[in-house]
DNA sequence: GGAACTCGCCAC
DNA sequence: AAACGTGGCGAGTTCC
């Protein structure tokens, strides 16, 4: 189903394969001794936690039910224990509806004391077995050589395997530190990450051309996430520096704006905003509940503003959603409908980068795939240009990886300024010149590690 | 004993 | 009217 409709698109993938191949051959340095040490350390920690839990009621019942075949990693066994033997009503079923769900969110809701310890064990095993173990297994002479593929995804994005280098933990501080501590630059070098800011939203703007969204991309004083936080949480005024408002802005961004762009709707958003971000329970809507605000709790704040129940909050989010699309981004809204109709008529969708999406698609897929793919192609084009220039000019610095909208460079310190300036120029200036359909300014953000320091030490660097 | 599947979780 | 996009991978499980 892959189809390039222009020579340029065809060449982008072919050059991309070569550049990604070079980065893979180059490889990324791993502290193998650390991986082994840390794995052993985590194993001891996991054993201790399991030993502590082994006297608990939960584990006793578990062993009684399964005897010699007891396996504390088994979701099937846990679901059987909780939902069949203990008779707990499952808050949620798995997607195939074969059994009650045992994912983190569901288990946490049950209010069983041992469950938190069990979840902690699972988290440590994930770090040990998915990341440290994979680094140690895949490394050759202290370097991993991940494969970047350009032929595997329906969107024409990339995928990476052996090991996957696109999902190393970053949001969870503890997991981030443990995993990224294993990743190093070459001796005497330093790791630098350059990522396109808001590239998917910017590329979407080039498709729908909504003037309000384009303004948002051009004017740094505009902040839709802050605006939405104000509307969703009924704030009179909002201050970006206030830590509570920062939390609420983040909630609006992750719990409303992004899901809306991916095609979600108010019922899910309301649930996520209240439970995950506001700390409120869905059923009860009592005073003194949820996030602590300067003048009381979030639940009190809503009640004071006339929202007295979860049902009323959901209705509020519905109105915010309606306004979001009908008043803020009506052109974007209309584009989605036209784009969907175009697909239904023609059976395929042409991307701005010269690729054609075909096959059977649902509405959200038809809208998201071309945007996602084109956004990645901005990165791919830049990656190729930087790679080819680095060869031509014989840099000591090299591209070693990419993560959808970011590149990872292994930089020779004396080339630091030149490398960053050059890469930034290619990413933000050369690309829009090559692709005139890009009608919003592009920006990059840099994260930099010290010389001979691991990836866990990266810090934001002002490109000026 | 391997292939294919489910479930869960990490990233963007 | 319907309702979150894209991946890789580990462990468990089931099937052949």
XYZ file of N, CA, C and O in Angstrom, chain A residues 172-339:
672
model
N 8.417 9.555 33.301
C 8.629 9.125 34.679
C 10.098 9.349 35.035
O 10.999 8.770 34.431
N 10.317 10.212 36.023
C 11.666 10.645 36.385
C 12.585 9.473 36.746
O 13.707 9.382 36.257
N 12.079 8.563 37.574
C 12.908 7.444 38.037
C 13.293 6.535 36.859
O 14.466 6.194 36.679
N 12.305 6.163 36.059
C 12.562 5.284 34.918
C 13.491 5.972 33.919
O 14.391 5.341 33.341
N 13.275 7.269 33.713
C 14.111 8.033 32.782
C 15.572 7.966 33.216
O 16.459 7.649 32.424
N 15.813 8.240 34.498
C 17.194 8.297 34.994
C 17.876 6.947 34.876
O 19.031 6.863 34.458
N 17.154 5.888 35.238
C 17.764 4.556 35.202
C 18.095 4.160 33.758
O 19.198 3.689 33.471
N 17.152 4.376 32.843
C 17.347 3.895 31.464
C 18.324 4.765 30.686
O 19.198 4.259 29.986
N 18.179 6.069 30.792
C 19.021 6.950 29.969
C 20.438 7.087 30.508
O 21.331 7.545 29.795
N 20.628 6.678 31.747
C 21.974 6.632 32.311
C 22.850 5.638 31.548
O 24.075 5.710 31.576
N 22.220 4.705 30.839
C 22.968 3.673 30.101
C 23.471 4.173 28.751
O 24.313 3.539 28.132
N 22.930 5.317 28.287
C 23.194 5.771 26.914
C 24.254 6.877 26.912
O 24.063 7.910 27.562
N 25.337 6.659 26.189
C 26.472 7.587 26.210
C 26.862 8.060 24.807
O 26.559 7.396 23.816
N 27.564 9.186 24.745
C 28.197 9.571 23.474
C 29.498 8.788 23.306
O 29.932 8.098 24.232
N 30.121 8.917 22.125
C 31.460 8.347 21.947
C 32.437 9.036 22.904
O 32.180 10.171 23.302
N 33.535 8.390 23.265
C 34.483 9.016 24.192
C 34.882 10.410 23.713
O 35.215 10.602 22.541
N 34.810 11.382 24.622
C 35.178 12.762 24.304
C 34.100 13.533 23.571
O 34.282 14.699 23.254
N 32.966 12.910 23.294
C 31.856 13.567 22.586
C 30.729 13.920 23.564
O 30.820 13.658 24.758
N 29.667 14.518 23.002
C 28.491 14.819 23.819
C 27.224 14.600 22.991
O 27.215 14.809 21.770
N 26.162 14.172 23.680
C 24.893 13.920 23.011
C 24.078 15.200 22.922
O 23.998 15.974 23.891
N 23.493 15.446 21.761
C 22.648 16.611 21.535
C 21.368 16.158 20.833
O 21.438 15.409 19.856
N 20.245 16.618 21.348
C 18.964 16.296 20.720
C 18.363 17.586 20.187
O 18.304 18.589 20.894
N 17.917 17.556 18.934
C 17.226 18.713 18.354
C 15.832 18.267 17.954
O 15.690 17.315 17.166
N 14.816 18.912 18.502
C 13.466 18.484 18.125
C 12.631 19.640 17.612
O 12.719 20.771 18.079
N 11.852 19.324 16.589
C 10.923 20.296 16.009
C 9.807 20.593 17.020
O 9.144 19.674 17.504
N 9.585 21.879 17.291
C 8.500 22.231 18.212
C 7.150 22.129 17.507
O 6.988 22.667 16.411
N 6.214 21.454 18.146
C 4.810 21.386 17.710
C 4.677 21.053 16.223
O 3.814 21.599 15.523
N 5.513 20.180 15.711
C 5.557 19.975 14.262
C 4.255 19.407 13.709
O 3.819 19.778 12.616
N 3.612 18.512 14.477
C 2.367 17.929 13.949
C 1.264 18.969 13.826
O 0.504 18.976 12.852
N 1.171 19.844 14.807
C 0.151 20.901 14.759
C 0.461 21.873 13.628
O -0.446 22.351 12.938
N 1.744 22.133 13.413
C 2.136 23.046 12.342
C 1.834 22.448 10.969
O 1.324 23.132 10.075
N 2.164 21.182 10.808
C 1.882 20.516 9.532
C 0.375 20.445 9.306
O -0.108 20.662 8.187
N -0.378 20.169 10.357
C -1.848 20.172 10.229
C -2.326 21.526 9.715
O -3.192 21.597 8.830
N -1.710 22.598 10.219
C -2.082 23.945 9.769
C -1.887 24.118 8.277
O -2.623 24.857 7.629
N -0.867 23.449 7.739
C -0.600 23.553 6.301
C -1.651 22.812 5.486
O -1.839 23.110 4.305
N -2.315 21.850 6.091
C -3.418 21.159 5.407
C -4.704 21.988 5.491
O -5.317 22.301 4.473
N -5.122 22.346 6.711
C -6.443 22.983 6.863
C -6.401 24.498 6.700
O -7.410 25.107 6.377
N -5.239 25.099 6.972
C -5.045 26.543 6.825
C -6.018 27.377 7.653
O -6.442 28.462 7.229
N -6.377 26.879 8.821
C -7.255 27.656 9.702
C -6.515 28.907 10.178
O -5.443 28.808 10.789
N -7.039 30.104 9.905
C -6.300 31.329 10.243
C -6.012 31.463 11.738
O -4.952 31.985 12.115
N -6.932 30.979 12.576
C -6.675 31.085 14.018
C -5.545 30.168 14.467
O -4.758 30.519 15.347
N -5.461 29.018 13.830
C -4.367 28.100 14.178
C -3.050 28.628 13.627
O -2.009 28.539 14.292
N -3.090 29.186 12.425
C -1.871 29.755 11.852
C -1.367 30.909 12.716
O -0.169 31.012 12.995
N -2.297 31.718 13.195
C -1.919 32.810 14.104
C -1.273 32.252 15.368
O -0.251 32.766 15.845
N -1.863 31.208 15.875
C -1.330 30.542 17.079
C 0.112 30.062 16.843
O 0.954 30.145 17.735
N 0.396 29.589 15.628
C 1.734 29.087 15.309
C 2.734 30.224 15.076
O 3.937 30.046 15.212
N 2.208 31.383 14.691
C 3.101 32.497 14.365
C 3.366 33.419 15.547
O 4.430 34.034 15.635
N 2.378 33.566 16.408
C 2.445 34.574 17.476
C 2.766 33.914 18.810
O 1.935 33.213 19.381
N 3.988 34.119 19.321
C 4.384 33.452 20.565
C 3.581 33.892 21.792
O 3.609 33.208 22.809
N 2.874 35.019 21.673
C 2.094 35.467 22.836
C 0.772 34.700 22.958
O 0.121 34.739 23.994
N 0.364 34.014 21.889
C -0.867 33.208 21.960
C -0.561 31.855 22.600
O 0.498 31.284 22.369
N -1.511 31.366 23.379
C -1.300 30.097 24.087
C -2.631 29.383 24.250
O -3.354 29.603 25.204
N -2.964 28.535 23.280
C -4.292 27.901 23.303
C -4.477 26.971 24.497
O -5.583 26.809 24.985
N -3.376 26.373 24.965
C -3.512 25.465 26.109
C -3.918 26.240 27.355
O -4.761 25.805 28.127
N -3.316 27.417 27.497
C -3.672 28.280 28.627
C -5.118 28.758 28.500
O -5.880 28.754 29.468
N -5.504 29.158 27.292
C -6.896 29.585 27.047
C -7.869 28.476 27.418
O -8.901 28.718 28.047
N -7.552 27.257 27.003
C -8.465 26.140 27.255
C -8.515 25.800 28.740
O -9.562 25.423 29.256
N -7.356 25.940 29.424
C -7.348 25.713 30.875
C -8.309 26.684 31.550
O -9.078 26.328 32.440
N -8.283 27.917 31.080
C -9.155 28.948 31.633
C -10.630 28.584 31.445
O -11.438 28.707 32.369
N -10.949 28.115 30.261
C -12.348 27.749 29.982
C -12.768 26.484 30.719
O -13.842 26.425 31.314
N -11.897 25.472 30.664
C -12.279 24.178 31.255
C -12.399 24.266 32.769
O -13.272 23.641 33.364
N -11.509 25.054 33.392
C -11.491 25.113 34.854
C -12.079 26.410 35.402
O -11.917 26.721 36.570
N -12.749 27.155 34.539
C -13.512 28.345 34.943
C -12.687 29.320 35.765
O -13.059 29.687 36.874
N -11.535 29.689 35.213
C -10.673 30.622 35.930
C -10.906 32.034 35.407
O -11.059 32.237 34.211
N -10.944 32.993 36.315
C -11.167 34.394 35.929
C -9.964 34.915 35.150
O -10.076 35.417 34.050
N -8.825 34.777 35.795
C -7.591 35.159 35.108
C -6.616 34.013 35.315
O -6.802 33.180 36.208
N -5.604 33.996 34.484
C -4.670 32.876 34.613
C -3.248 33.395 34.491
O -2.953 34.302 33.716
N -2.386 32.830 35.305
C -1.003 33.271 35.359
C -0.104 32.067 35.072
O -0.107 31.085 35.805
N 0.659 32.181 33.999
C 1.481 31.054 33.546
C 2.498 30.600 34.595
O 2.927 29.462 34.586
N 2.850 31.509 35.487
C 3.904 31.169 36.445
C 3.370 30.477 37.698
O 4.108 29.798 38.400
N 2.081 30.674 37.961
C 1.453 30.028 39.106
C 1.512 28.509 38.936
O 1.075 27.981 37.918
N 2.090 27.784 39.911
C 2.242 26.336 39.733
C 0.904 25.605 39.540
O 0.840 24.630 38.786
N -0.137 26.070 40.208
C -1.452 25.443 40.025
C -1.939 25.658 38.602
O -2.443 24.740 37.945
N -1.774 26.871 38.107
C -2.202 27.160 36.746
C -1.369 26.397 35.722
O -1.866 26.003 34.675
N -0.102 26.177 36.055
C 0.762 25.363 35.201
C 0.211 23.947 35.104
O 0.141 23.363 34.022
N -0.173 23.406 36.255
C -0.769 22.064 36.282
C -2.041 22.018 35.458
O -2.270 21.077 34.694
N -2.870 23.055 35.610
C -4.142 23.070 34.889
C -3.925 23.265 33.389
O -4.642 22.702 32.567
N -2.921 24.061 33.027
C -2.596 24.222 31.608
C -2.176 22.887 31.014
O -2.608 22.490 29.929
N -1.336 22.181 31.757
C -0.889 20.867 31.304
C -2.053 19.892 31.180
O -2.120 19.096 30.243
N -2.990 19.986 32.127
C -4.185 19.140 32.083
C -5.000 19.439 30.831
O -5.458 18.528 30.138
N -5.157 20.729 30.521
C -5.929 21.125 29.336
C -5.242 20.640 28.063
O -5.882 20.147 27.134
N -3.918 20.742 28.046
C -3.142 20.323 26.887
C -3.239 18.811 26.673
O -3.585 18.349 25.584
N -2.929 18.041 27.718
C -2.878 16.582 27.574
C -4.249 15.920 27.680
O -4.431 14.825 27.177
N -5.185 16.586 28.368
C -6.489 15.962 28.610
C -7.597 16.502 27.724
O -8.702 15.965 27.705
N -7.306 17.565 26.975
C -8.348 18.102 26.095
C -7.824 18.418 24.685
O -8.284 17.839 23.703
N -6.857 19.325 24.574
C -6.456 19.808 23.243
C -5.909 18.674 22.366
O -6.394 18.467 21.249
N -4.914 17.930 22.870
C -4.343 16.849 22.059
C -5.362 15.766 21.721
O -5.481 15.372 20.550
N -6.104 15.262 22.717
C -7.131 14.263 22.376
C -8.125 14.780 21.339
O -8.528 14.041 20.442
N -8.500 16.043 21.423
C -9.423 16.615 20.431
C -8.797 16.574 19.040
O -9.465 16.252 18.066
N -7.510 16.893 18.954
C -6.851 16.876 17.649
C -6.779 15.463 17.078
O -6.797 15.268 15.872
N -6.681 14.467 17.946
C -6.635 13.081 17.474
C -8.024 12.520 17.201
O -8.155 11.368 16.779
N -9.064 13.304 17.476
C -10.416 12.868 17.146
C -11.225 12.341 18.309
O -12.250 11.683 18.118
N -10.773 12.622 19.534
C -11.532 12.194 20.712
C -12.684 13.163 20.964
O -12.788 14.196 20.295
N -13.532 12.853 21.931
C -14.676 13.741 22.191
C -14.896 13.955 23.681
O -14.256 13.332 24.520
N -15.848 14.860 23.982
C -15.963 15.401 25.343
C -16.195 14.368 26.434
O -15.755 14.568 27.569
N -16.869 13.245 26.136
C -17.155 12.267 27.194
C -15.843 11.709 27.771
O -15.656 11.665 28.990
N -14.906 11.322 26.880
C -13.598 10.836 27.343
C -12.800 11.951 27.986
O -12.131 11.747 28.992
N -12.848 13.129 27.357
C -12.054 14.251 27.876
C -12.486 14.620 29.289
O -11.657 14.848 30.173
N -13.794 14.676 29.501
C -14.318 15.035 30.822
C -13.834 14.027 31.858
O -13.371 14.397 32.938
N -13.917 12.761 31.520
C -13.471 11.686 32.418
C -11.997 11.868 32.772
O -11.610 11.880 33.932
N -11.172 12.035 31.731
C -9.741 12.188 31.949
C -9.405 13.428 32.756
O -8.577 13.388 33.657
N -10.062 14.517 32.418
C -9.771 15.782 33.107
C -10.129 15.689 34.581
O -9.374 16.131 35.450
N -11.302 15.111 34.879
C -11.749 15.039 36.268
C -10.918 14.037 37.060
O -10.356 14.393 38.114
N -10.800 12.809 36.543
C -10.180 11.742 37.325
C -8.665 11.831 37.319
O -8.019 11.867 38.354
N -8.093 11.874 36.112
C -6.644 11.810 36.015
C -5.979 13.123 36.418
O -5.007 13.147 37.144
N -6.547 14.210 35.928
C -5.866 15.488 36.122
C -6.382 16.284 37.315
O -5.631 17.016 37.944
N -7.676 16.134 37.607
C -8.227 16.909 38.715
C -8.246 16.154 40.021
O -8.483 16.720 41.076
N -7.999 14.830 39.964
C -8.060 14.011 41.162
C -9.460 13.871 41.724
O -9.639 13.583 42.908
N -10.468 14.091 40.889
C -11.855 13.992 41.348
C -12.407 12.610 41.004
O -12.041 12.020 40.005
N -13.306 12.109 41.857
C -13.944 10.833 41.524
C -15.140 11.114 40.632
O -15.750 12.176 40.700
N -15.449 10.138 39.786
C -16.473 10.362 38.777
C -17.880 10.353 39.381
O -18.720 11.188 39.063
N -18.120 9.382 40.262
C -19.475 9.213 40.815
C -19.809 10.312 41.824
O -20.764 11.039 41.693
N -18.943 10.382 42.836
C -19.227 11.360 43.903
C -18.578 12.682 43.526
O -17.533 12.724 42.912
N -19.177 13.746 43.906
C -18.687 15.086 43.582
C -18.812 15.873 44.880
O -19.671 16.726 45.029
N -17.941 15.493 45.845
C -18.066 16.059 47.191
C -17.175 17.274 47.357
O -16.205 17.459 46.621
N -17.488 18.037 48.397
C -16.606 19.161 48.735
C -15.266 18.632 49.247
O -15.190 17.516 49.743
N -14.232 19.435 49.115
C -12.916 19.046 49.646
C -12.254 17.929 48.858
O -11.507 17.132 49.402
N -12.542 17.853 47.571
C -11.992 16.773 46.757
C -11.114 17.322 45.631
O -11.323 18.421 45.147
N -10.139 16.515 45.231
C -9.348 16.857 44.047
C -8.194 17.792 44.336
O -7.785 17.991 45.484
N -7.690 18.360 43.256
C -6.525 19.247 43.285
C -6.690 20.362 44.309
O -7.751 20.963 44.415
N -5.601 20.637 45.058
C -5.642 21.713 46.045
C -5.395 23.045 45.342
O -4.365 23.243 44.724
N -6.383 23.933 45.436
C -6.279 25.244 44.794
C -5.974 26.282 45.867
O -6.150 26.020 47.055
N -5.566 27.490 45.461
C -5.267 28.525 46.460
C -6.467 28.795 47.380
O -6.310 28.983 48.578
N -7.678 28.796 46.824
C -8.859 29.112 47.631
C -9.728 27.870 47.834
O -10.945 27.885 47.614
N -9.113 26.768 48.216
C -9.884 25.548 48.444
C -9.611 24.503 47.392
O -8.679 24.630 46.612
N -10.438 23.468 47.387
C -10.207 22.335 46.494
C -10.933 22.511 45.167
O -11.868 23.302 45.047
N -10.516 21.724 44.186
C -11.085 21.826 42.846
C -12.591 21.582 42.848
O -13.349 22.291 42.181
N -13.041 20.595 43.619
C -14.488 20.308 43.667
C -15.244 21.532 44.196
O -16.289 21.905 43.656
N -14.730 22.166 45.246
C -15.375 23.364 45.806
C -15.422 24.475 44.769
O -16.413 25.190 44.644
N -14.328 24.594 44.040
C -14.237 25.631 43.010
C -15.322 25.429 41.946
O -15.984 26.382 41.538
N -15.518 24.183 41.519
C -16.558 23.906 40.524
C -17.945 24.163 41.102
O -18.799 24.766 40.439
N -18.170 23.715 42.336
C -19.490 23.888 42.964
C -19.816 25.378 43.100
O -20.922 25.829 42.797
N -18.772 26.144 43.495
C -18.947 27.601 43.624
C -19.353 28.235 42.294
O -20.044 29.245 42.250
N -18.890 27.612 41.190
C -19.194 28.147 39.869
C -20.387 27.450 39.203
O -20.542 27.496 37.989
N -21.169 26.768 40.023
C -22.438 26.218 39.523
C -22.348 24.853 38.870
O -23.301 24.400 38.232
N -21.172 24.189 39.013
C -21.068 22.829 38.474
C -21.078 21.874 39.663
O -20.089 21.719 40.364
N -22.234 21.256 39.896
C -22.465 20.546 41.153
C -22.326 19.035 41.073
O -22.478 18.348 42.082
N -22.093 18.519 39.883
C -21.986 17.065 39.759
C -21.097 16.733 38.573
O -20.817 17.596 37.729
N -20.716 15.465 38.496
C -19.906 15.052 37.354
C -20.680 15.227 36.052
O -20.127 15.655 35.035
N -21.970 14.918 36.098
C -22.805 15.063 34.890
C -22.784 16.513 34.397
O -22.712 16.766 33.189
N -22.824 17.436 35.344
C -22.800 18.854 34.954
C -21.420 19.249 34.404
O -21.319 20.093 33.511
N -20.380 18.620 34.951
C -19.036 18.886 34.433
C -18.900 18.375 32.995
O -18.367 19.057 32.128
N -19.432 17.186 32.767
C -19.374 16.613 31.411
C -20.096 17.526 30.413
O -19.605 17.771 29.304
N -21.236 18.032 30.830
C -21.996 18.960 29.984
C -21.187 20.241 29.723
O -21.178 20.765 28.607
N -20.484 20.678 30.747
C -19.612 21.850 30.609
C -18.523 21.589 29.573
O -18.275 22.419 28.685
N -17.885 20.416 29.651
C -16.823 20.071 28.697
C -17.406 19.965 27.280
O -16.765 20.344 26.304
N -18.642 19.478 27.178
C -19.294 19.407 25.858
C -19.407 20.807 25.244
O -19.117 21.010 24.063
N -19.788 21.773 26.078
C -19.923 23.150 25.571
C -18.566 23.730 25.184
O -18.453 24.443 24.183
N -17.545 23.422 25.986
C -16.195 23.910 25.676
C -15.736 23.322 24.337
O -15.154 24.019 23.503
N -16.019 22.030 24.147
C -15.650 21.369 22.894
C -16.358 22.020 21.699
O -15.733 22.294 20.670
N -17.644 22.286 21.875
C -18.437 22.904 20.814
C -17.831 24.246 20.405
O -17.625 24.540 19.228
N -17.472 25.026 21.423
C -16.886 26.344 21.167
C -15.486 26.217 20.550
O -15.109 27.000 19.673
N -14.755 25.232 21.012
C -13.392 24.991 20.517
C -13.406 24.825 18.995
O -12.619 25.435 18.281
N -14.338 24.025 18.486
C -14.375 23.753 17.046
C -15.200 24.777 16.275
O -14.844 25.129 15.153
N -16.285 25.259 16.857
C -17.176 26.150 16.094
C -16.743 27.604 16.121
O -17.012 28.353 15.184
N -16.089 28.014 17.195
C -15.674 29.422 17.306
C -14.169 29.575 17.113
O -13.723 30.435 16.358
N -13.380 28.719 17.752
C -11.924 28.888 17.701
C -11.342 28.381 16.375
O -10.563 29.089 15.728
N -11.704 27.142 16.003
C -11.104 26.547 14.801
C -12.151 26.063 13.799
O -12.140 24.873 13.414
N -13.044 26.942 13.328
C -14.096 26.481 12.402
C -13.554 26.034 11.045
O -14.116 25.120 10.426
N -12.467 26.652 10.598
C -11.910 26.267 9.298
C -11.287 24.874 9.383
O -11.442 24.049 8.473
N -10.613 24.606 10.486
C -10.048 23.278 10.759
C -11.192 22.258 10.789
O -11.117 21.199 10.156
N -12.277 22.609 11.495
C -13.454 21.721 11.579
C -13.988 21.383 10.187
O -14.202 20.209 9.857
N -14.152 22.406 9.355
C -14.682 22.159 8.006
C -13.722 21.319 7.168
O -14.146 20.461 6.405
N -12.425 21.576 7.331
C -11.430 20.805 6.575
C -11.539 19.318 6.886
O -11.469 18.475 5.984
N -11.725 19.006 8.166
C -11.829 17.592 8.556
C -12.976 16.912 7.810
O -12.830 15.787 7.325
N -14.087 17.616 7.716
C -15.247 17.034 7.011
C -14.970 16.887 5.521
O -15.263 15.849 4.927
N -14.388 17.918 4.912
C -14.078 17.866 3.469
C -13.062 16.771 3.158
O -13.174 16.062 2.159
N -12.082 16.661 4.027
C -11.014 15.670 3.856
C -11.593 14.253 3.922
O -11.267 13.389 3.118
